PDB file of C-alpha atoms in Angstrom:
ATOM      1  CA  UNK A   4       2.010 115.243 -62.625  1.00  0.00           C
ATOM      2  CA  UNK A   5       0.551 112.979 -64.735  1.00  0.00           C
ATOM      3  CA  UNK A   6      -0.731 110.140 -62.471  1.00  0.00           C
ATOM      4  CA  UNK A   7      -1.537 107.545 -64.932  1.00  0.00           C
ATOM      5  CA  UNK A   8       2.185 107.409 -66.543  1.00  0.00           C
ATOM      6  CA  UNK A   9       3.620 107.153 -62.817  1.00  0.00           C
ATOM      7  CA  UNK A  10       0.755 104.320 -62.403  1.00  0.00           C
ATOM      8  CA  UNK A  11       2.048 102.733 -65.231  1.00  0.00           C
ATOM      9  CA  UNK A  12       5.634 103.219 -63.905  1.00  0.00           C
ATOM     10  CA  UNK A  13       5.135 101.188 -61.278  1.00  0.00           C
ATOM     11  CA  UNK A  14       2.681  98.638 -62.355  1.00  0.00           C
ATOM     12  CA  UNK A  15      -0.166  99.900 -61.041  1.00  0.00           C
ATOM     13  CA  UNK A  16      -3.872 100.152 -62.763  1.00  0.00           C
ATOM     14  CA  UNK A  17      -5.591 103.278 -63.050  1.00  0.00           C
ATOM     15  CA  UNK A  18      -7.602 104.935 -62.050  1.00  0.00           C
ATOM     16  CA  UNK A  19      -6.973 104.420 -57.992  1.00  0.00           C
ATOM     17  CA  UNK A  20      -9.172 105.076 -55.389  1.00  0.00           C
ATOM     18  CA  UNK A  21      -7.740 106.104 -52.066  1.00  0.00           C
ATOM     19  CA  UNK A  22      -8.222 102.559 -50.164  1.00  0.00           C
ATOM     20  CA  UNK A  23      -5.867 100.537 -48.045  1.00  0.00           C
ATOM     21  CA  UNK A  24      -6.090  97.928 -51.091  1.00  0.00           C
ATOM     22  CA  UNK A  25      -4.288 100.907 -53.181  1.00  0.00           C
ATOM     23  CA  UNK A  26      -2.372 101.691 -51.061  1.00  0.00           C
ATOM     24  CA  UNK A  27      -0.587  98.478 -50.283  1.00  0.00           C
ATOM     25  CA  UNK A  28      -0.532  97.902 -53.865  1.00  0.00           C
ATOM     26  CA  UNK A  29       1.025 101.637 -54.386  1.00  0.00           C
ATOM     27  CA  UNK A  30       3.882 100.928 -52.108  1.00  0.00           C
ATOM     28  CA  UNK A  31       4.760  97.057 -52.743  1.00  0.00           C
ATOM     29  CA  UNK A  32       5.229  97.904 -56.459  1.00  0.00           C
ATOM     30  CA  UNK A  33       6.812 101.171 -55.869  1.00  0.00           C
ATOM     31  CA  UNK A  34       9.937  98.892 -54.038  1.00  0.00           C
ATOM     32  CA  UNK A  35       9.408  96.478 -56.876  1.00  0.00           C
ATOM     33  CA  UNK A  36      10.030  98.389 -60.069  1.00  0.00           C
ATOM     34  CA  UNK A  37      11.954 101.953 -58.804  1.00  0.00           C
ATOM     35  CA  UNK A  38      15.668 101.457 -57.420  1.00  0.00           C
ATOM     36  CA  UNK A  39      16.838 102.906 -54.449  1.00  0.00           C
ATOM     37  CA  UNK A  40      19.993 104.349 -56.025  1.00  0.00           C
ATOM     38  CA  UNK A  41      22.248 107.453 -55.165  1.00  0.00           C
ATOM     39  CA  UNK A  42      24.311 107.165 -58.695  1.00  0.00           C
ATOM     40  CA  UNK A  43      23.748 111.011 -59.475  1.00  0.00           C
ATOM     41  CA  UNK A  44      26.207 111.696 -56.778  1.00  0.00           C
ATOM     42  CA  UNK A  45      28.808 109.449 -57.922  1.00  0.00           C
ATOM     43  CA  UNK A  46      28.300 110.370 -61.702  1.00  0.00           C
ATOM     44  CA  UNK A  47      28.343 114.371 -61.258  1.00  0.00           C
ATOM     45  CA  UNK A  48      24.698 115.254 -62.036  1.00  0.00           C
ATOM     46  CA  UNK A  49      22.739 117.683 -60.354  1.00  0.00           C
ATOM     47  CA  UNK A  50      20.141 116.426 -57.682  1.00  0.00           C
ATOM     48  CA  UNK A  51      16.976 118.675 -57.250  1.00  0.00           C
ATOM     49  CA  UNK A  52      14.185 118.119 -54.925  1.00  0.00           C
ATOM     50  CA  UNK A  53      11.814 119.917 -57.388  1.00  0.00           C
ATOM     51  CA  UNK A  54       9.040 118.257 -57.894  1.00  0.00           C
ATOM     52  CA  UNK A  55       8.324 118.532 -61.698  1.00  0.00           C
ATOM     53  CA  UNK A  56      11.977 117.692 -61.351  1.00  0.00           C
ATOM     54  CA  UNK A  57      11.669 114.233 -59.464  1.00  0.00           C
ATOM     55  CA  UNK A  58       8.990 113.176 -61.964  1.00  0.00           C
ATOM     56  CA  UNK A  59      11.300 113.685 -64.485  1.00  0.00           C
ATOM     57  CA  UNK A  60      13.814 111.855 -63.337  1.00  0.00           C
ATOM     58  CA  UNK A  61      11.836 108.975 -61.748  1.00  0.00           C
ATOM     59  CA  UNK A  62       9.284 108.514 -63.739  1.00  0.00           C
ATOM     60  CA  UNK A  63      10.110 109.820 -67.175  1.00  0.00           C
ATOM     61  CA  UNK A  64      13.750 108.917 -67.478  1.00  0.00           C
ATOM     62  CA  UNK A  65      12.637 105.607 -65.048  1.00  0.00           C
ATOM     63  CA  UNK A  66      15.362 106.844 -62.750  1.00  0.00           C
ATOM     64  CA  UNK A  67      16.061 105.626 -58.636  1.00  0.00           C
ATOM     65  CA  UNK A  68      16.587 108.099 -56.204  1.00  0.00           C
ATOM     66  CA  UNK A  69      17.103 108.041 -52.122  1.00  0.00           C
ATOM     67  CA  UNK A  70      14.437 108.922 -49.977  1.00  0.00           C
ATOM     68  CA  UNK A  71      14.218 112.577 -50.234  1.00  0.00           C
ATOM     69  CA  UNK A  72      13.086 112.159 -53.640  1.00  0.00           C
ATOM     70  CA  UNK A  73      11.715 108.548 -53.393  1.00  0.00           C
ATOM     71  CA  UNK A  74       9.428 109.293 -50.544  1.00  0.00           C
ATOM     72  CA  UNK A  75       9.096 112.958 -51.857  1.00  0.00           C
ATOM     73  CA  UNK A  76       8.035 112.067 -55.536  1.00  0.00           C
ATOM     74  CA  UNK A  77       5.498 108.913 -53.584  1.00  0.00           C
ATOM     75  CA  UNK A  78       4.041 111.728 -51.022  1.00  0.00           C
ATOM     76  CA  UNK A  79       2.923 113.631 -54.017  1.00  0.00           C
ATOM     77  CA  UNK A  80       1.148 110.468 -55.540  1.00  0.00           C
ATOM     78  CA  UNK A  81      -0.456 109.994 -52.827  1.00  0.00           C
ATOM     79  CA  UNK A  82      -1.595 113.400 -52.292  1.00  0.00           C
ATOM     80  CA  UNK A  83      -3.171 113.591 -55.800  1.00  0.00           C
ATOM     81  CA  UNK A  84      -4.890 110.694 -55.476  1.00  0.00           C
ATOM     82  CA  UNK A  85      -6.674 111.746 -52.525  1.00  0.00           C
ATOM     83  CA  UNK A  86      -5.153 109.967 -49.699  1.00  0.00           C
ATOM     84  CA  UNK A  87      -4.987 112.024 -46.133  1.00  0.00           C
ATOM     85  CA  UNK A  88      -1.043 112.340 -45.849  1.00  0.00           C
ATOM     86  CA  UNK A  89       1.783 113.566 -43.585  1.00  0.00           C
ATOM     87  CA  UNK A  90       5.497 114.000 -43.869  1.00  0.00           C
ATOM     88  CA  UNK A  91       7.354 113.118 -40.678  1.00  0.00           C
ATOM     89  CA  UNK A  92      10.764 113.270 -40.051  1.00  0.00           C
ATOM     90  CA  UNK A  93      12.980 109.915 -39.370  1.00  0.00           C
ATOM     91  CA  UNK A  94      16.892 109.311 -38.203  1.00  0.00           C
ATOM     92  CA  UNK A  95      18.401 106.425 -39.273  1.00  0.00           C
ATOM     93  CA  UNK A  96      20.635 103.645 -37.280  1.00  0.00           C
ATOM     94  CA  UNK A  97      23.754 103.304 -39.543  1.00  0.00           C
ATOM     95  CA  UNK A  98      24.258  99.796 -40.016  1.00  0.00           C
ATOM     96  CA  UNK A  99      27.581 100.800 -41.177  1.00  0.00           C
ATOM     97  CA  UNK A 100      28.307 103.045 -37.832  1.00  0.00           C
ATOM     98  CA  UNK A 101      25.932 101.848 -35.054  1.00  0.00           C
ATOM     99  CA  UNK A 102      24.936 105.635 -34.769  1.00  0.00           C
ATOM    100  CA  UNK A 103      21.935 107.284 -35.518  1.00  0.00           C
ATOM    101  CA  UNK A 104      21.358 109.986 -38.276  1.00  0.00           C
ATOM    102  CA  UNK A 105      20.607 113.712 -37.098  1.00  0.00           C
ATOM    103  CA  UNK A 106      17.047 115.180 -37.459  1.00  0.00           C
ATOM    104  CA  UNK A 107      15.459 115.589 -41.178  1.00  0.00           C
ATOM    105  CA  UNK A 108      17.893 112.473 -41.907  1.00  0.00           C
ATOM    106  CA  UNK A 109      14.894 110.533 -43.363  1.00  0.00           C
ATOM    107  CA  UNK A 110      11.977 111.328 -45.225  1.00  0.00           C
ATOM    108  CA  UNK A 111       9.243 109.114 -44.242  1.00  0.00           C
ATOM    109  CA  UNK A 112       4.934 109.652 -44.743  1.00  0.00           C
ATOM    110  CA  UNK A 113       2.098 108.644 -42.488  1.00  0.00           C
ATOM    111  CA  UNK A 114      -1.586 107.825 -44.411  1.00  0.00           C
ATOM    112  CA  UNK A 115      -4.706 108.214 -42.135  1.00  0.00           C
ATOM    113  CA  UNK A 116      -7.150 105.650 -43.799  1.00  0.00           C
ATOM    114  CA  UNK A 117     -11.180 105.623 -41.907  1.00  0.00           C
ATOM    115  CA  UNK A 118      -8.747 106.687 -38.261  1.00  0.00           C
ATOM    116  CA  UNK A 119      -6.169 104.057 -39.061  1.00  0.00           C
ATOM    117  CA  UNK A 120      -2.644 105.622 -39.254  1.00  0.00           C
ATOM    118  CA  UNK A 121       0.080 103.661 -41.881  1.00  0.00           C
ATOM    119  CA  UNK A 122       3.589 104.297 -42.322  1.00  0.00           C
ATOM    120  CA  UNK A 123       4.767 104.268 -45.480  1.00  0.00           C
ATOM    121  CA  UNK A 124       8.251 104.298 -46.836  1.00  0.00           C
ATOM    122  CA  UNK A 125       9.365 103.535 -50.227  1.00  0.00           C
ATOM    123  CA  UNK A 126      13.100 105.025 -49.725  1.00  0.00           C
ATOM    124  CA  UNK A 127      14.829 102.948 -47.280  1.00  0.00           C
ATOM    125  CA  UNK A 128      16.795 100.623 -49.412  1.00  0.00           C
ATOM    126  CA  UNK A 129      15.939  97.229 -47.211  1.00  0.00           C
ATOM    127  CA  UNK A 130      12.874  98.372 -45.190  1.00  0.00           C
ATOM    128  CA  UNK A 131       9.217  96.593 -44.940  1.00  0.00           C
ATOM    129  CA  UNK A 132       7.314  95.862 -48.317  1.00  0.00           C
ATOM    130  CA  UNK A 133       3.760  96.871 -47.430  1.00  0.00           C
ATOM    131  CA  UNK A 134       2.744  99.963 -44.931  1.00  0.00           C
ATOM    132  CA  UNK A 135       2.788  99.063 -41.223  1.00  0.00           C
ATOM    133  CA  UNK A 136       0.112  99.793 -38.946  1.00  0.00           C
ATOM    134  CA  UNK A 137       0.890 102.386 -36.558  1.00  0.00           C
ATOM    135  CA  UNK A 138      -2.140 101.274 -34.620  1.00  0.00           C
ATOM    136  CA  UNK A 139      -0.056  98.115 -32.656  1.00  0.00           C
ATOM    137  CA  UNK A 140       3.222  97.452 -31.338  1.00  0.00           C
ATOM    138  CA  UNK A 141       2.427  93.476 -32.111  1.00  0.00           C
ATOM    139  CA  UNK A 142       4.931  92.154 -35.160  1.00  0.00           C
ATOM    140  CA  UNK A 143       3.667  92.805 -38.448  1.00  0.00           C
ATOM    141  CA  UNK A 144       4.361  89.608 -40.849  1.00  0.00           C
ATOM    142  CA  UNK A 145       5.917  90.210 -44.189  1.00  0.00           C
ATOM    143  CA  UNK A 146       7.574  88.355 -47.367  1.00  0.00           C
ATOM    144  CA  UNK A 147      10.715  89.495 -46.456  1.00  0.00           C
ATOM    145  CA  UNK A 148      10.673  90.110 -43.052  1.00  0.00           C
ATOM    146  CA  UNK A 149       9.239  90.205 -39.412  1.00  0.00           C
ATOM    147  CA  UNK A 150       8.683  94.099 -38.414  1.00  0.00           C
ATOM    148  CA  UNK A 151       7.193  96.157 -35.662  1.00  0.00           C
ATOM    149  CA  UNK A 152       6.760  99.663 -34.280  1.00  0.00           C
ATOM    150  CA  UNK A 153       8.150 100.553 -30.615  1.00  0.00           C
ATOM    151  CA  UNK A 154       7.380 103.144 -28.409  1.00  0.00           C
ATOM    152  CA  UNK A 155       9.824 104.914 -26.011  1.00  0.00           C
ATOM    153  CA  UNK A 156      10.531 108.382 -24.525  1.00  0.00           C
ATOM    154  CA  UNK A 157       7.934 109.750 -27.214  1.00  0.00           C
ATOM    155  CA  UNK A 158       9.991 108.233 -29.773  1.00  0.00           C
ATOM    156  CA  UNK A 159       8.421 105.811 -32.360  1.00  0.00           C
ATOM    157  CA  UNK A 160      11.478 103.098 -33.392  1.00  0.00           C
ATOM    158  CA  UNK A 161      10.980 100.593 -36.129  1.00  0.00           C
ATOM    159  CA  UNK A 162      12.207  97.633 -36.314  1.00  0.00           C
ATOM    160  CA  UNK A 163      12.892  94.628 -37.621  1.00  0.00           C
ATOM    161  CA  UNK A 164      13.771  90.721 -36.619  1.00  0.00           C
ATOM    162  CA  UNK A 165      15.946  88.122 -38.525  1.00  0.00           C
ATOM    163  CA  UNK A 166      14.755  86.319 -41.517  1.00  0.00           C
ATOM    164  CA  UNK A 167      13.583  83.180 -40.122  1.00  0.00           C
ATOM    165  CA  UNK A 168      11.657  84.632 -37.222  1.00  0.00           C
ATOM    166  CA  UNK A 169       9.072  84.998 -39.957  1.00  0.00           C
ATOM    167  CA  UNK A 170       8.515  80.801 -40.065  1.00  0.00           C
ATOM    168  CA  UNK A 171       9.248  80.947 -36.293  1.00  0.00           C
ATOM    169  CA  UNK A 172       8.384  83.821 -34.401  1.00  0.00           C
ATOM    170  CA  UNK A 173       9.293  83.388 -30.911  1.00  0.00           C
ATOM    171  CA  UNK A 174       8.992  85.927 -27.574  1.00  0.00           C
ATOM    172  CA  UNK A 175      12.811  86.239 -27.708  1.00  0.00           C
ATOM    173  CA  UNK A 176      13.451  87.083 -31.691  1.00  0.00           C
ATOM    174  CA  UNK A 177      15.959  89.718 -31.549  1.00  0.00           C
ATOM    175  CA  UNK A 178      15.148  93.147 -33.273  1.00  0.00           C
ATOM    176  CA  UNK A 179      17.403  95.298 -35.217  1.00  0.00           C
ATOM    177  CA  UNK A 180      16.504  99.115 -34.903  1.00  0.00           C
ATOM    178  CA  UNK A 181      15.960 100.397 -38.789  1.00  0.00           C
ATOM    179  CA  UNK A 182      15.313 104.446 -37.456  1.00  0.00           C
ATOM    180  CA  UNK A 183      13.310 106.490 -34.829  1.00  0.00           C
ATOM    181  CA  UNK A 184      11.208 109.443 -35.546  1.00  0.00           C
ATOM    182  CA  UNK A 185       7.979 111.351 -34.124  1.00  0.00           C
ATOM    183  CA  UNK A 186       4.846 112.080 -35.269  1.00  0.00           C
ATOM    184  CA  UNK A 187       5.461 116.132 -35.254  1.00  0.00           C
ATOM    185  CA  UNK A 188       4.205 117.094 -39.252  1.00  0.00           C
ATOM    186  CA  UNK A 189       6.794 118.212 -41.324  1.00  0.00           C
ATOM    187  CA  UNK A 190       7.421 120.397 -45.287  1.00  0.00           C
ATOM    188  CA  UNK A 191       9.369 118.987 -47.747  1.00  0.00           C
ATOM    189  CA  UNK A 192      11.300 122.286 -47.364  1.00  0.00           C
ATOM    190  CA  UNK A 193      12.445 120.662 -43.772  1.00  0.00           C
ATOM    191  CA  UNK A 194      14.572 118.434 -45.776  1.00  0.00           C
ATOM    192  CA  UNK A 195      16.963 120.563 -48.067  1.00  0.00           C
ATOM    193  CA  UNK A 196      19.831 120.860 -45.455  1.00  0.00           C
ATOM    194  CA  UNK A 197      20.225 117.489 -44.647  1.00  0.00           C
ATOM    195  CA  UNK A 198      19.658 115.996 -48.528  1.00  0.00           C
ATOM    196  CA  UNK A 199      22.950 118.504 -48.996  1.00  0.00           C
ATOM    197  CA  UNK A 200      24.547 117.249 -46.341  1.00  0.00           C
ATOM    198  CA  UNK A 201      23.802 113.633 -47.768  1.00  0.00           C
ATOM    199  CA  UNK A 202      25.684 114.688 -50.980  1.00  0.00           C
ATOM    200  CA  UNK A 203      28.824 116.346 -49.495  1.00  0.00           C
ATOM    201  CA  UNK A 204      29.352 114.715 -46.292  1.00  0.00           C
ATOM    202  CA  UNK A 205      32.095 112.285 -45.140  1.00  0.00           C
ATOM    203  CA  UNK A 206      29.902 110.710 -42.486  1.00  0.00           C
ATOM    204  CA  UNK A 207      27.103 109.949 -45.084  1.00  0.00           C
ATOM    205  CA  UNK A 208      26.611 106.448 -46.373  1.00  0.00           C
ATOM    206  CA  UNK A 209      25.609 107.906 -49.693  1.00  0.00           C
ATOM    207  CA  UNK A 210      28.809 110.594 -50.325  1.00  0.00           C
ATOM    208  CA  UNK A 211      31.045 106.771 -48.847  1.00  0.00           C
ATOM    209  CA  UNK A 212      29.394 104.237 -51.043  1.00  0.00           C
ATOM    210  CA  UNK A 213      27.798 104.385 -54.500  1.00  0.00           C
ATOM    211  CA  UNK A 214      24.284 102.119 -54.271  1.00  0.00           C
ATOM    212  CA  UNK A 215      21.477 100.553 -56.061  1.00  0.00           C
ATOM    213  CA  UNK A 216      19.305  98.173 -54.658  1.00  0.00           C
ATOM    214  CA  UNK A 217      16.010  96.849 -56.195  1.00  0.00           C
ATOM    215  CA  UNK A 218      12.973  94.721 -54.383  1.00  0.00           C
ATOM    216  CA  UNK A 219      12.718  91.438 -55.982  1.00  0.00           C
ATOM    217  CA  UNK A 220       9.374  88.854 -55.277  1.00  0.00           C
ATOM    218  CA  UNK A 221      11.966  86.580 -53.390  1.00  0.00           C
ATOM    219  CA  UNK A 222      14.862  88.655 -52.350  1.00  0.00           C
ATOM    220  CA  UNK A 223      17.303  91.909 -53.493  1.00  0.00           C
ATOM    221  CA  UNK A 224      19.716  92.669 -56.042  1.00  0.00           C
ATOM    222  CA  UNK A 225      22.107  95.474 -54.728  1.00  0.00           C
ATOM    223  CA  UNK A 226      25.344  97.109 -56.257  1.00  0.00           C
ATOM    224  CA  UNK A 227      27.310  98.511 -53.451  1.00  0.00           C
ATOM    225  CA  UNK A 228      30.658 100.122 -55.083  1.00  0.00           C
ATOM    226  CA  UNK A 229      31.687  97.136 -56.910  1.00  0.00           C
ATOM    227  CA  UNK A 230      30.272  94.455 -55.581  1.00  0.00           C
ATOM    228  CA  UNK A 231      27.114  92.903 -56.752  1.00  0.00           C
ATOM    229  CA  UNK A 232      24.993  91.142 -53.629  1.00  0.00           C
ATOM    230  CA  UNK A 233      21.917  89.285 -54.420  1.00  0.00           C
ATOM    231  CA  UNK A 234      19.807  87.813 -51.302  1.00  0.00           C
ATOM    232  CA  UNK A 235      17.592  85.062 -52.179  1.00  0.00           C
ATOM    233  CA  UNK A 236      14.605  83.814 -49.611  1.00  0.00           C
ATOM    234  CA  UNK A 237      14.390  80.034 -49.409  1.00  0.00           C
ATOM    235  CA  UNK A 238      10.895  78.783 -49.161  1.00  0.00           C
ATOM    236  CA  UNK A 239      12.703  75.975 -46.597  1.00  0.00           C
ATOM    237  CA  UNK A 240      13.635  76.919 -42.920  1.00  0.00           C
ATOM    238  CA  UNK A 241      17.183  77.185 -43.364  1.00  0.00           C
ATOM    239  CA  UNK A 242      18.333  81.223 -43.599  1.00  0.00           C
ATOM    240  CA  UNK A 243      18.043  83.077 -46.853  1.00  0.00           C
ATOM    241  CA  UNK A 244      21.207  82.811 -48.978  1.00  0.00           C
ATOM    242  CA  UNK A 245      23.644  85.923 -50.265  1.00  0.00           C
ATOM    243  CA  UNK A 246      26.132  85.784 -53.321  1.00  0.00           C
ATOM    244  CA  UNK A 247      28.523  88.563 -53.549  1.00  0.00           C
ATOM    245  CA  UNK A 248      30.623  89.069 -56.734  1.00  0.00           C
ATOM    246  CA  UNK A 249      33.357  91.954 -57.848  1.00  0.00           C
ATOM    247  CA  UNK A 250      32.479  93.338 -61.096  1.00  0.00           C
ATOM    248  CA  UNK A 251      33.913  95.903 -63.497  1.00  0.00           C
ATOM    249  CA  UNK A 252      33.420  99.024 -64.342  1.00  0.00           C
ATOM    250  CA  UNK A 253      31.592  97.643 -67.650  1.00  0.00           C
ATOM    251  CA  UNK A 254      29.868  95.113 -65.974  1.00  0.00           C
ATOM    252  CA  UNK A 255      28.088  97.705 -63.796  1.00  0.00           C
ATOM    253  CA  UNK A 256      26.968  99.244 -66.719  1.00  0.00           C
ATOM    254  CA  UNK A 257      25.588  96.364 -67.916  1.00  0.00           C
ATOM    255  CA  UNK A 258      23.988  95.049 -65.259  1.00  0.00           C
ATOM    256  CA  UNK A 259      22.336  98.728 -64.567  1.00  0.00           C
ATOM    257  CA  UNK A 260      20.848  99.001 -67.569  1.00  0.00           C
ATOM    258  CA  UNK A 261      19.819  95.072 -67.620  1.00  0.00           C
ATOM    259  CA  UNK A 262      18.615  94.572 -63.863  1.00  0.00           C
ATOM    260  CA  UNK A 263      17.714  98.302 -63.013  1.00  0.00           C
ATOM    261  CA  UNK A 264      16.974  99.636 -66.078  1.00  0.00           C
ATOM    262  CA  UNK A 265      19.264 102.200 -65.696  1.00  0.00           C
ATOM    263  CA  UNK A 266      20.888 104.184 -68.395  1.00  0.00           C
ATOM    264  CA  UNK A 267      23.388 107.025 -66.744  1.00  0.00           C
ATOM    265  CA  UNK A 268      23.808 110.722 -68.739  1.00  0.00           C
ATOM    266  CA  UNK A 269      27.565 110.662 -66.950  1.00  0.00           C
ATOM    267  CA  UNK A 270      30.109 107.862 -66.041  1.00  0.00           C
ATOM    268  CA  UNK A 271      29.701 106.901 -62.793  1.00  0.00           C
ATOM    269  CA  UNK A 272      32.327 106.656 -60.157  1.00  0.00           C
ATOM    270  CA  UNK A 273      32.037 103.715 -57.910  1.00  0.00           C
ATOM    271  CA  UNK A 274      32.777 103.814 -54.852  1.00  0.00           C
ATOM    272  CA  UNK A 275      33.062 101.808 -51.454  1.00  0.00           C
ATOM    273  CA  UNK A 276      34.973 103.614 -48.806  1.00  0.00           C
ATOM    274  CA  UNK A 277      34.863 103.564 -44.475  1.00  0.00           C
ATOM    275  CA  UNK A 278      32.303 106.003 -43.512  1.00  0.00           C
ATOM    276  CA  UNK A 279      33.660 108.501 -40.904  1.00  0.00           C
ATOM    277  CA  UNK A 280      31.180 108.404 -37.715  1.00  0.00           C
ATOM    278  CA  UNK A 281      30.067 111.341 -36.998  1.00  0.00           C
ATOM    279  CA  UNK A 282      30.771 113.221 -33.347  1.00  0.00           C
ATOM    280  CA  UNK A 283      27.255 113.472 -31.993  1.00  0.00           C
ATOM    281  CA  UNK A 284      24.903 109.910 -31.744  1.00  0.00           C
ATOM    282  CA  UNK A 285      22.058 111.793 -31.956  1.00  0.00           C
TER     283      UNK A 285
END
């Protein structure tokens, strides 16, 4: 790897020393400049978790991925830059479904930092900016969002409140469950079954829908089959507003290459179709 181009990918300086400051930096404008994007599968190109591979992809060809190889390609950052670093395992709530993912359905990393454990997770899609403290169940206070961590039945469950609980936090906020996991360490190698089943499955979000979804300082831009959606935070108390608009198949190009800056080797295939829930609610 060479760590100063993926620095520069992101919009980070270089050198880095392994340091909470870093890190927060690291991940913030990871979510900021790398899409969350599952195009290859709707455009017909192959999708390795390789690691020489991922660079490629992500960092030379300034490519998105999902979180095998989001999280996967940022785990290996981190690990040359000297941070203390574990894979764990995650299974997502389907906001789609209601029902959670099986086991390996999310690739997610812990940082140790002077005994202090972080989660990180730059391959959710719509998940926290900055790594959350695994050290308190207390909310943790965001730009975008009001999160915390809770713990039940040895099961770790993160979560997150409505928008404007961040101006007005109150004992009764309701929380939306984002995924579960544990803290049992895990190999990338863990992974490979479920990022196939990700890619051929009718009760995966990713084989349904074709994505991309990008950070912005005061909200998202996402392409979700079609449809563009862009969420805007209002610096006022009222809730954040949403746009959504139908585009063409040209327009997606266009807006790709102008908002993501991506350029696809294949046409892509939009799509936007029911996702099938799956027989077990793991």
């Amino acid at each position: 790897m060479d760590v100063d181009r993926y620095l520069a990918r992101i919009g980070c300086p270089s050198p880095c020393s392994p340091t909470l400051e870093t890190l927060r930096c690291l991940h913030l404008n990871h979510l900021l400049a790398v899409p969350f994007e599952n195009l290859s599968v709707h455009s017909g190109e192959p999708l390795s978790l390789d690691l020489p591979l991922l660079y490629q992809k992500i960092v030379v060809n300034r490519r998105g991925g999902f979180c095998y190889e989001l999280n996967g390609l940022f785990w290996w950052l981190l690990c040359q830059l000297g941070f203390e670093v574990h894979i764990l395992s995650a299974q997502v709530k389907n906001r789609f479904t209601g029902a959670y993912g099986p086991p390996f359905d999310h690739f997610i990393s812990m940082v140790t930092l002077e005994g202090h454990r972080w989660l990180c997770d730059v391959g959710f899609g719509s998940g926290f900016q900055l790594p959350l403290s695994l050290e308190t169940d207390g909310p943790q206070k965001q730009t975008h969002g009001l999160y915390r961590l809770r713990t039940e039945a040895q099961l770790m469950y993160v979560e997150m409140s409505e928008i404007d609980a961040i101006k007005n936090p109150k004992e009764d906020t309701a929380w939306r469950a984002l995924y579960k996991f544990t803290f049992e360490p895990r190999q990338r190698e863990d992974f490979n079954a479920m990022c196939h089943y990700h890619q051929t499955s009718i009760h995966s979000v990713f084989v349904c829908k074709s994505l991309c979804s990008l950070l912005l300082p005061n909200g998202r831009i996402t392409i979700i089959g079609r449809k563009l959606i862009i969420n805007s935070l209002s610096d006022k108390k009222d809730q954040p507003s949403q746009t959504k608009t139908d585009l063409s198949d040209q327009e997606i190009t266009e807006l790709l290459k102008d908002k993501f800056g991506i350029v696809l080797s294949n046409p892509l295939t939009p799509k936007d179709t029911d996702i099938v829930p799956p027989p077990v609610n793991y």
